Short mmCIF file of C-alpha atoms and ligand atoms in Angstrom, two decimals:
data_model
loop_
_atom_site.label_atom_id
_atom_site.label_comp_id
_atom_site.label_asym_id
_atom_site.label_seq_id
_atom_site.Cartn_x
_atom_site.Cartn_y
_atom_site.Cartn_z
CA MET A 131 11.68 -7.20 31.31
CA THR A 132 12.35 -3.48 31.56
CA GLN A 133 11.05 -1.35 28.75
CA SER A 134 13.67 -0.41 26.23
CA ARG A 135 15.09 3.11 26.34
CA TRP A 136 14.51 3.36 22.59
CA LEU A 137 10.85 2.61 23.05
CA ASP A 138 10.65 5.09 25.94
CA ALA A 139 12.23 7.83 23.86
CA GLU A 140 10.08 7.15 20.83
CA LEU A 141 6.87 7.11 22.83
CA ARG A 142 7.88 10.31 24.60
CA HIS A 143 8.72 12.29 21.48
CA ASP A 144 6.59 10.92 18.67
CA SER A 145 3.70 13.07 17.48
CA GLY A 146 1.30 10.43 18.74
CA VAL A 147 -0.54 9.74 15.49
CA PHE A 148 0.88 6.20 15.24
CA ASN A 149 -0.37 3.22 17.15
CA LYS A 150 3.09 2.05 18.25
CA HIS A 151 3.97 -1.59 18.70
CA GLY A 152 5.94 -2.64 21.76
CA VAL A 153 9.11 -3.82 19.99
CA VAL A 154 12.07 -1.87 18.66
CA ILE A 155 13.30 -3.11 15.29
CA THR A 156 16.96 -2.48 14.58
CA ARG A 157 17.91 -4.52 11.52
CA GLY A 158 16.57 -6.24 8.40
CA GLN A 159 17.73 -8.68 5.74
CA GLY A 160 15.57 -10.18 3.02
CA ALA A 161 12.22 -11.09 4.59
CA THR A 162 13.56 -10.99 8.16
CA LEU A 163 13.63 -8.21 10.74
CA TRP A 164 15.34 -8.36 14.13
CA ASP A 165 14.42 -6.44 17.26
CA GLU A 166 16.90 -4.96 19.71
CA ARG A 167 16.87 -8.16 21.77
CA GLY A 168 17.75 -10.27 18.73
CA LYS A 169 14.33 -11.81 18.19
CA ALA A 170 13.64 -12.51 14.51
CA TYR A 171 10.40 -11.76 12.69
CA ILE A 172 9.19 -12.71 9.23
CA ASP A 173 8.19 -9.35 7.83
CA CYS A 174 4.89 -9.38 5.93
CA VAL A 175 4.63 -5.59 6.17
CA VAL A 176 7.88 -4.37 4.58
CA GLY A 177 7.05 -0.77 5.35
CA ALA A 178 3.53 -1.26 3.89
CA GLY A 179 4.62 -2.84 0.64
CA VAL A 180 7.89 -0.95 0.19
CA ALA A 181 10.76 -3.45 0.41
CA ASN A 182 9.56 -5.70 -2.45
CA VAL A 183 13.18 -6.69 -3.18
CA GLY A 184 13.71 -7.53 0.51
CA HIS A 185 15.44 -5.55 3.21
CA ALA A 186 19.06 -4.54 2.58
CA HIS A 187 19.27 -6.09 -0.87
CA PRO A 188 23.04 -6.11 -1.55
CA GLU A 189 22.70 -4.52 -4.99
CA VAL A 190 20.50 -1.70 -3.69
CA VAL A 191 22.84 -1.20 -0.71
CA LYS A 192 25.84 -0.96 -3.03
CA ALA A 193 24.07 1.54 -5.30
CA ILE A 194 23.14 3.73 -2.33
CA GLN A 195 26.66 3.57 -0.89
CA GLU A 196 28.30 4.47 -4.19
CA GLN A 197 25.85 7.26 -4.93
CA ALA A 198 26.13 8.69 -1.39
CA ALA A 199 29.84 9.08 -2.00
CA THR A 200 29.25 10.63 -5.44
CA LEU A 201 26.28 13.02 -5.31
CA THR A 202 23.08 12.98 -3.26
CA VAL A 203 21.25 16.21 -4.01
CA LEU A 204 20.65 18.12 -7.20
CA ALA A 205 17.91 20.48 -8.35
CA GLN A 206 15.69 18.97 -11.04
CA THR A 207 16.60 21.86 -13.30
CA LEU A 208 20.09 20.30 -13.50
CA PRO A 209 20.16 17.08 -15.53
CA ASN A 210 21.91 14.09 -13.95
CA ASP A 211 23.23 10.77 -15.25
CA LYS A 212 21.45 8.62 -12.63
CA ARG A 213 18.14 10.43 -13.09
CA ALA A 214 18.35 10.06 -16.86
CA GLU A 215 19.16 6.36 -16.53
CA PHE A 216 16.35 5.79 -14.02
CA LEU A 217 13.78 7.57 -16.21
CA THR A 218 14.89 5.51 -19.20
CA GLU A 219 14.56 2.22 -17.30
CA LEU A 220 11.28 3.19 -15.63
CA THR A 221 9.54 4.27 -18.83
CA ARG A 222 10.76 1.03 -20.44
CA VAL A 223 8.71 -1.04 -17.94
CA LEU A 224 5.70 1.31 -17.81
CA PRO A 225 2.69 0.72 -20.09
CA THR A 226 3.13 2.08 -23.61
CA GLY A 227 2.63 5.82 -23.89
CA LEU A 228 3.41 6.68 -20.27
CA ASP A 229 6.76 8.13 -21.12
CA ARG A 230 6.70 11.38 -19.16
CA VAL A 231 7.36 11.37 -15.43
CA PHE A 232 7.08 13.90 -12.62
CA LEU A 233 9.40 12.85 -9.77
CA CYS A 234 8.66 13.45 -6.09
CA ASN A 235 9.18 11.68 -2.77
CA SER A 236 6.05 9.84 -1.63
CA GLY A 237 2.71 8.44 -2.65
CA THR A 238 0.69 11.36 -1.40
CA GLU A 239 2.88 13.72 -3.43
CA ALA A 240 2.37 11.53 -6.48
CA MET A 241 -1.41 11.89 -5.98
CA GLU A 242 -1.06 15.67 -5.60
CA ALA A 243 0.83 15.73 -8.88
CA ALA A 244 -1.77 13.52 -10.55
CA ARG A 245 -4.52 15.88 -9.45
CA LYS A 246 -2.75 18.97 -10.73
CA PHE A 247 -1.64 17.43 -14.03
CA ALA A 248 -5.17 16.08 -14.61
CA ILE A 249 -6.64 19.56 -14.12
CA THR A 250 -4.21 21.28 -16.47
CA GLY A 251 -4.23 18.32 -18.85
CA THR A 252 -7.99 18.42 -19.39
CA GLY A 253 -9.05 21.92 -18.39
CA ARG A 254 -11.58 20.25 -16.06
CA SER A 255 -11.59 19.92 -12.30
CA ARG A 256 -14.03 17.17 -11.26
CA PHE A 257 -12.84 13.71 -10.25
CA VAL A 258 -14.36 10.30 -9.74
CA ALA A 259 -12.86 8.13 -7.01
CA ALA A 260 -13.96 4.97 -5.25
CA LYS A 261 -15.46 4.29 -1.87
CA ARG A 262 -12.92 2.50 0.35
CA GLY A 263 -10.17 4.02 -1.81
CA PHE A 264 -6.99 5.34 -0.24
CA ALA A 265 -4.92 8.04 -1.93
CA GLY A 266 -2.74 9.50 0.82
CA ARG A 267 -2.81 12.01 3.63
CA SER A 268 -2.02 15.46 2.26
CA LEU A 269 -5.07 17.70 2.05
CA GLY A 270 -5.10 17.39 -1.74
CA ALA A 271 -4.77 13.59 -1.80
CA LEU A 272 -7.21 13.23 1.11
CA ALA A 273 -9.93 14.52 -1.19
CA PHE A 274 -9.73 11.14 -2.99
CA THR A 275 -9.46 9.13 0.24
CA TRP A 276 -12.84 7.81 1.17
CA GLU A 277 -12.53 6.61 4.77
CA PRO A 278 -14.13 9.40 6.84
CA LYS A 279 -11.83 8.95 9.85
CA TYR A 280 -8.90 10.19 7.74
CA ARG A 281 -10.79 13.30 6.63
CA GLU A 282 -13.18 14.31 9.39
CA PRO A 283 -10.66 15.79 11.86
CA PHE A 284 -9.93 18.48 9.24
CA GLY A 285 -13.44 19.52 8.40
CA ASP A 286 -13.85 21.85 5.44
CA ALA A 287 -10.11 22.00 4.84
CA VAL A 288 -10.44 18.74 2.92
CA ASP A 289 -12.24 20.03 -0.08
CA ASN A 290 -13.74 17.11 -1.92
CA ARG A 291 -16.73 18.91 -3.41
CA HIS A 292 -15.10 18.14 -6.75
CA VAL A 293 -14.96 14.39 -6.11
CA ASP A 294 -17.74 11.89 -6.76
CA PHE A 295 -17.31 8.62 -4.89
CA ILE A 296 -18.68 5.51 -6.52
CA THR A 297 -19.00 1.96 -5.22
CA TYR A 298 -15.79 0.10 -6.09
CA GLY A 299 -16.69 -2.55 -8.63
CA ASN A 300 -19.98 -1.02 -9.75
CA ALA A 301 -19.54 -0.31 -13.47
CA GLU A 302 -22.97 1.33 -13.82
CA GLU A 303 -22.34 3.83 -11.03
CA LEU A 304 -18.98 4.56 -12.61
CA ARG A 305 -20.51 5.18 -16.03
CA ALA A 306 -23.15 7.49 -14.54
CA ALA A 307 -20.55 9.49 -12.58
CA VAL A 308 -18.23 10.34 -15.47
CA THR A 309 -19.35 13.46 -17.31
CA ASP A 310 -17.82 16.00 -19.66
CA GLU A 311 -16.69 17.88 -16.53
CA THR A 312 -14.64 14.94 -15.25
CA ALA A 313 -10.90 15.51 -15.38
CA ALA A 314 -10.04 11.98 -14.26
CA VAL A 315 -11.21 8.74 -12.76
CA ILE A 316 -8.72 7.63 -10.10
CA LEU A 317 -8.69 3.98 -9.09
CA GLU A 318 -6.56 1.31 -7.47
CA VAL A 319 -6.74 -2.04 -9.28
CA VAL A 320 -6.53 -3.77 -5.91
CA GLN A 321 -7.74 -1.61 -3.06
CA GLY A 322 -5.03 -1.90 -0.41
CA GLU A 323 -6.01 0.03 2.71
CA GLY A 324 -9.63 -0.59 1.75
CA GLY A 325 -9.30 -4.29 2.57
CA VAL A 326 -7.26 -5.93 -0.22
CA ARG A 327 -9.99 -6.03 -2.87
CA PRO A 328 -8.99 -6.87 -6.44
CA ALA A 329 -11.17 -5.17 -9.05
CA THR A 330 -12.98 -7.23 -11.66
CA LEU A 331 -11.84 -7.14 -15.25
CA GLU A 332 -15.15 -5.57 -16.35
CA PHE A 333 -14.88 -2.71 -13.85
CA ILE A 334 -11.42 -1.56 -14.90
CA GLN A 335 -12.21 -2.06 -18.58
CA GLU A 336 -15.41 -0.03 -18.21
CA ALA A 337 -13.36 2.70 -16.51
CA ARG A 338 -11.12 2.80 -19.57
CA ARG A 339 -14.06 2.84 -21.97
CA VAL A 340 -16.12 5.53 -20.27
CA THR A 341 -13.17 7.88 -19.68
CA GLN A 342 -12.18 7.57 -23.32
CA GLU A 343 -15.75 8.30 -24.47
CA ARG A 344 -16.08 11.40 -22.29
CA GLY A 345 -12.59 12.84 -22.69
CA ALA A 346 -11.55 12.18 -19.11
CA LEU A 347 -8.27 10.64 -17.97
CA LEU A 348 -7.96 7.23 -16.36
CA ILE A 349 -5.39 7.42 -13.58
CA ILE A 350 -4.41 4.19 -11.87
CA ASP A 351 -2.97 4.44 -8.37
CA GLU A 352 -0.19 1.82 -8.46
CA ILE A 353 1.46 3.05 -5.28
CA GLN A 354 0.83 -0.25 -3.49
CA THR A 355 0.23 -2.58 -6.46
CA GLY A 356 3.27 -1.54 -8.50
CA PHE A 357 6.71 -3.09 -8.93
CA GLY A 358 5.86 -6.76 -8.98
CA ARG A 359 3.60 -6.91 -5.95
CA THR A 360 0.57 -8.40 -7.73
CA GLY A 361 2.44 -10.82 -9.98
CA LYS A 362 2.96 -8.35 -12.86
CA MET A 363 5.26 -5.35 -12.93
CA PHE A 364 2.11 -3.20 -12.53
CA GLY A 365 -1.30 -4.35 -11.36
CA VAL A 366 -3.07 -2.75 -14.31
CA GLU A 367 -1.34 -5.24 -16.65
CA HIS A 368 -3.76 -7.90 -15.35
CA TYR A 369 -6.62 -5.87 -16.83
CA GLY A 370 -5.43 -5.32 -20.37
CA VAL A 371 -5.92 -1.56 -20.30
CA ILE A 372 -3.49 1.32 -20.68
CA PRO A 373 -4.20 4.30 -18.44
CA ASP A 374 -3.36 7.95 -19.13
CA GLY A 375 -1.51 8.28 -15.84
CA MET A 376 -0.15 6.22 -13.01
CA THR A 377 0.89 7.19 -9.49
CA LEU A 378 3.96 5.37 -8.17
CA ALA A 379 5.89 5.32 -4.91
CA LYS A 380 6.37 2.70 -2.17
CA ALA A 381 8.50 -0.09 -3.71
CA MET A 382 10.03 1.98 -6.52
CA ALA A 383 13.42 2.58 -4.87
CA GLY A 384 13.78 -0.47 -2.66
CA GLY A 385 13.09 1.45 0.55
CA VAL A 386 14.42 4.92 -0.19
CA PRO A 387 11.65 7.56 -0.30
CA VAL A 388 10.52 8.25 -3.84
CA GLY A 389 7.33 9.01 -5.71
CA ALA A 390 6.29 9.67 -9.29
CA PHE A 391 3.40 10.54 -11.52
CA ALA A 392 3.85 8.90 -14.93
CA MET A 393 1.69 10.21 -17.76
CA THR A 394 1.29 10.62 -21.48
CA ALA A 395 2.95 13.46 -23.35
CA ALA A 396 -0.51 14.91 -24.08
CA VAL A 397 -1.08 15.36 -20.34
CA ALA A 398 2.44 16.51 -19.48
CA ASP A 399 2.62 19.09 -22.25
CA ARG A 400 -0.35 21.06 -20.91
CA MET A 401 1.23 21.82 -17.53
CA PRO A 402 2.83 25.27 -17.68
CA ALA A 403 6.57 25.32 -16.97
CA GLY A 404 7.02 25.94 -13.24
CA GLY A 405 3.42 24.83 -12.58
CA HIS A 406 4.61 22.14 -10.20
CA GLY A 407 7.87 21.16 -8.50
CA SER A 408 9.70 19.32 -5.76
CA THR A 409 12.99 20.10 -4.00
CA PHE A 410 14.02 16.52 -3.26
CA GLY A 411 12.22 14.90 -6.20
CA GLY A 412 14.54 13.08 -8.57
CA ASN A 413 17.53 13.34 -6.23
CA PRO A 414 20.47 11.22 -7.39
CA LEU A 415 20.43 9.04 -4.24
CA ALA A 416 16.82 7.96 -4.77
CA MET A 417 17.45 7.58 -8.50
CA ALA A 418 20.43 5.27 -7.92
CA ALA A 419 18.40 3.20 -5.47
CA GLY A 420 15.48 3.13 -7.91
CA LEU A 421 17.70 2.08 -10.80
CA ALA A 422 19.19 -0.79 -8.77
CA THR A 423 15.69 -1.82 -7.61
CA LEU A 424 14.32 -1.94 -11.16
CA ARG A 425 17.29 -4.06 -12.27
CA VAL A 426 16.84 -6.48 -9.36
CA LEU A 427 13.09 -6.74 -10.03
CA LYS A 428 13.74 -7.63 -13.67
CA ARG A 429 16.76 -9.89 -13.27
CA GLU A 430 15.28 -11.92 -10.41
CA ASN A 431 11.87 -12.07 -12.16
CA LEU A 432 10.27 -10.94 -8.92
CA ALA A 433 6.86 -10.31 -10.51
CA ASP A 434 6.74 -13.95 -11.65
CA GLN A 435 7.90 -15.01 -8.22
CA ALA A 436 5.12 -12.96 -6.63
CA ARG A 437 2.55 -14.63 -8.87
CA GLU A 438 3.75 -18.16 -8.06
CA LYS A 439 4.34 -17.56 -4.33
CA GLY A 440 1.11 -15.61 -3.99
CA ALA A 441 -0.89 -18.50 -5.44
CA TYR A 442 0.98 -20.91 -3.15
CA MET A 443 0.33 -18.76 -0.07
CA MET A 444 -3.35 -18.17 -0.85
CA GLU A 445 -3.89 -21.89 -1.40
CA LYS A 446 -2.34 -22.64 1.99
CA LEU A 447 -4.35 -19.89 3.69
CA ARG A 448 -7.57 -21.21 2.11
CA ALA A 449 -6.78 -24.65 3.48
CA ILE A 450 -6.87 -23.37 7.07
CA GLN A 451 -9.93 -24.81 8.75
CA SER A 452 -11.14 -21.96 10.94
CA PRO A 453 -14.67 -20.72 11.48
CA LYS A 454 -13.17 -17.26 12.07
CA ILE A 455 -12.19 -16.78 8.40
CA ARG A 456 -14.72 -15.15 6.09
CA GLU A 457 -12.59 -14.87 2.96
CA VAL A 458 -9.03 -15.13 1.64
CA ARG A 459 -8.44 -12.82 -1.34
CA GLY A 460 -5.69 -11.03 -3.16
CA LEU A 461 -3.51 -10.81 -6.23
CA GLY A 462 0.08 -12.03 -6.23
CA LEU A 463 1.70 -11.33 -2.88
CA MET A 464 -0.89 -8.74 -1.92
CA ILE A 465 -3.11 -10.87 0.27
CA GLY A 466 -5.89 -10.17 2.75
CA VAL A 467 -7.70 -12.54 5.05
CA GLU A 468 -11.03 -11.13 6.15
CA LEU A 469 -12.14 -12.42 9.53
CA LYS A 470 -15.63 -12.47 11.00
CA GLU A 471 -14.28 -10.42 13.89
CA LYS A 472 -11.67 -7.70 14.53
CA SER A 473 -8.24 -8.62 13.21
CA ALA A 474 -6.18 -6.59 15.71
CA PRO A 475 -5.84 -9.29 18.44
CA TYR A 476 -4.61 -11.77 15.81
CA ILE A 477 -2.12 -9.29 14.39
CA THR A 478 -0.73 -8.76 17.91
CA ALA A 479 -0.58 -12.51 18.54
CA LEU A 480 1.20 -13.03 15.21
CA GLU A 481 3.79 -10.46 16.23
CA ASP A 482 4.42 -12.39 19.46
CA ALA A 483 4.81 -15.49 17.28
CA GLY A 484 7.43 -13.73 15.14
CA VAL A 485 5.31 -12.71 12.13
CA LEU A 486 4.60 -9.07 11.29
CA THR A 487 1.37 -8.31 9.42
CA LEU A 488 -0.88 -5.28 9.13
CA ALA A 489 -4.57 -4.50 9.20
CA ALA A 490 -6.56 -3.27 6.19
CA THR A 491 -9.94 -2.17 7.56
CA PRO A 492 -10.68 -3.51 11.09
CA LEU A 493 -11.53 -7.04 9.92
CA VAL A 494 -8.68 -7.87 7.57
CA VAL A 495 -5.20 -9.27 8.26
CA ARG A 496 -3.03 -8.09 5.37
CA PHE A 497 0.11 -9.86 4.16
CA LEU A 498 2.58 -7.86 2.05
CA PRO A 499 5.75 -9.95 2.28
CA PRO A 500 8.81 -9.08 0.23
CA LEU A 501 8.70 -10.85 -3.14
CA VAL A 502 11.92 -12.66 -2.15
CA ILE A 503 10.21 -14.45 0.75
CA THR A 504 10.98 -18.20 0.61
CA HIS A 505 8.38 -20.95 0.44
CA GLU A 506 9.63 -22.17 3.79
CA GLN A 507 8.99 -18.73 5.30
CA ILE A 508 5.50 -18.72 3.76
CA ASP A 509 4.89 -22.11 5.42
CA GLN A 510 6.00 -20.64 8.75
CA VAL A 511 3.73 -17.61 8.34
CA VAL A 512 0.69 -19.74 7.50
CA ALA A 513 1.40 -22.18 10.36
CA ALA A 514 1.68 -19.27 12.81
CA PHE A 515 -1.57 -17.80 11.51
CA GLU A 516 -3.34 -21.14 11.88
CA ARG A 517 -2.05 -21.39 15.47
CA VAL A 518 -3.17 -17.92 16.54
CA LEU A 519 -6.58 -18.40 14.92
CA ARG A 520 -6.95 -21.54 17.01
CA ASP A 521 -5.45 -20.32 20.29
CA VAL A 522 -6.40 -16.66 20.53
CA ASN A 523 -9.95 -16.13 21.62
CA PRO A 524 -10.71 -12.47 22.22
CA ARG A 525 -14.44 -13.08 22.56
CA ALA A 526 -14.00 -15.67 25.32
CA GLU A 527 -11.49 -13.40 27.05
CA ARG A 528 -13.93 -10.48 26.90
CA GLN A 529 -16.75 -12.64 28.20
CA ALA A 530 -14.61 -13.90 31.08
CA GLU A 531 -13.74 -10.30 31.94
CA LEU A 532 -17.39 -9.30 31.76
CA ALA A 533 -18.42 -12.24 33.94
CA ARG A 534 -15.84 -11.23 36.53
CA ALA A 535 -17.12 -7.64 36.53
CA GLN A 536 -20.76 -8.77 36.68
CA GLY A 537 -19.93 -11.23 39.46
CA GLY A 538 -18.85 -8.25 41.57
CA ALA A 539 -21.95 -6.24 40.63
CA GLN A 540 -24.30 -9.13 41.39
CA GLY A 541 -22.70 -9.53 44.80
CA ALA A 542 -23.45 -5.88 45.54
CA ALA A 543 -27.02 -6.16 44.22
CA GLY A 544 -27.52 -9.29 46.32
CA ASP A 545 -27.03 -7.18 49.45
CA VAL A 546 -30.05 -5.07 48.53
CA GLN A 547 -32.37 -7.78 47.16
CA PRO A 548 -31.63 -11.03 48.87
CA GLY A 549 -33.06 -14.20 47.35
C1 LIG B 683 0.43 4.14 0.57
C2 LIG B 683 -0.53 4.60 -0.46
C3 LIG B 683 -0.66 5.96 -0.77
C4 LIG B 683 0.09 7.04 -0.03
O1 LIG B 683 1.47 6.91 -0.12
P1 LIG B 683 2.43 7.63 0.96
O2 LIG B 683 3.80 7.38 0.44
O3 LIG B 683 2.14 6.99 2.27
O4 LIG B 683 2.09 9.07 0.97
C5 LIG B 683 -1.53 6.31 -1.79
N1 LIG B 683 -2.23 5.38 -2.45
C6 LIG B 683 -2.12 4.06 -2.17
C7 LIG B 683 -2.92 3.06 -2.96
C8 LIG B 683 -1.29 3.62 -1.15
O5 LIG B 683 -1.22 2.34 -0.86
#
């Protein structure tokens, strides 16, 4: 088959930072994506946990269409009906007290905002973050991102001298790290990029306790766990604590770029007017999409669906008899399967089998299906995974390759040392 001209063009002109797959996706609906040749895929990536309501949800589509024909751009200094309505609906579902919101366009911008508001909100500038944590790619957010490969190419430009990294889950390390110089502790309740690791109750509750004792903020990064993904509207609801701030993005507007830092009035009121901003933040198009998304999430009870379907999927995944699986873990429909070997060959084989998944650390296959995925589609995903675990054998393939190469080398050596 000749390579698609779309793929050619994208490979030619892309910056090169992405590890591109070999298929060109042109359309989506619900949990299904189609490539340019018409092949269907069950999408357990949804833009890395973005399309929680499914691709092209009719209500979100309608809201975008209507808003596009009404008003798409407006400075945040000018109030707007859709923005006001979105903020009202959003703060209604957020934990009590988080009723002030800074609007931006992505997760990394939400983290930037969190960092700045935490500094002005407390008059302190040190932070505590977690090993394996992921906070985004801007230089400011990278300071909280632990994985060295994301930071090292930029050397000293990533200034994280003000960040103490603790072992995720270690309440004692956390307690020791928080001082009266700490502006905020920033944590995910389920580490996403770090391998799909749900925190224990004690860890998150200790984070709340120690920050309260020392006058620091607790900021929960809900960029991946928010909007129903884990079986509650927000992941932190599983832990019975109320944070001082929450970063939001990904699923908030059903696929349209959006980000937010939600916080208490005490934090918001200490930022000087003009101390932060965003040109596109709070634009009416994203607000209309966000409003429709929140309504769909609530009306279709998608958080409950994620809880029930997540339990169903994890049970089926745990029933797979494969010596290659180390652990199945997750919360709601945020699921990771840690293998005893690299996950990449299995992710590629799953794609060939019509199931899109993503890695989370080199060993984990991560499943982030839309919350509207059907049980039948879950069955298909699990069956495909079981098949590729059985049939794909990268180790044997590598060994065969090695044997072939060595066979040649031995032949050459045999000429010198016969017998
Ligand atoms: C995706 C993600 C981010 C970064 O969001 P972007 O929109 O990609 O900038 C930050 N934190 C967490 C937990 C994420 O999953």
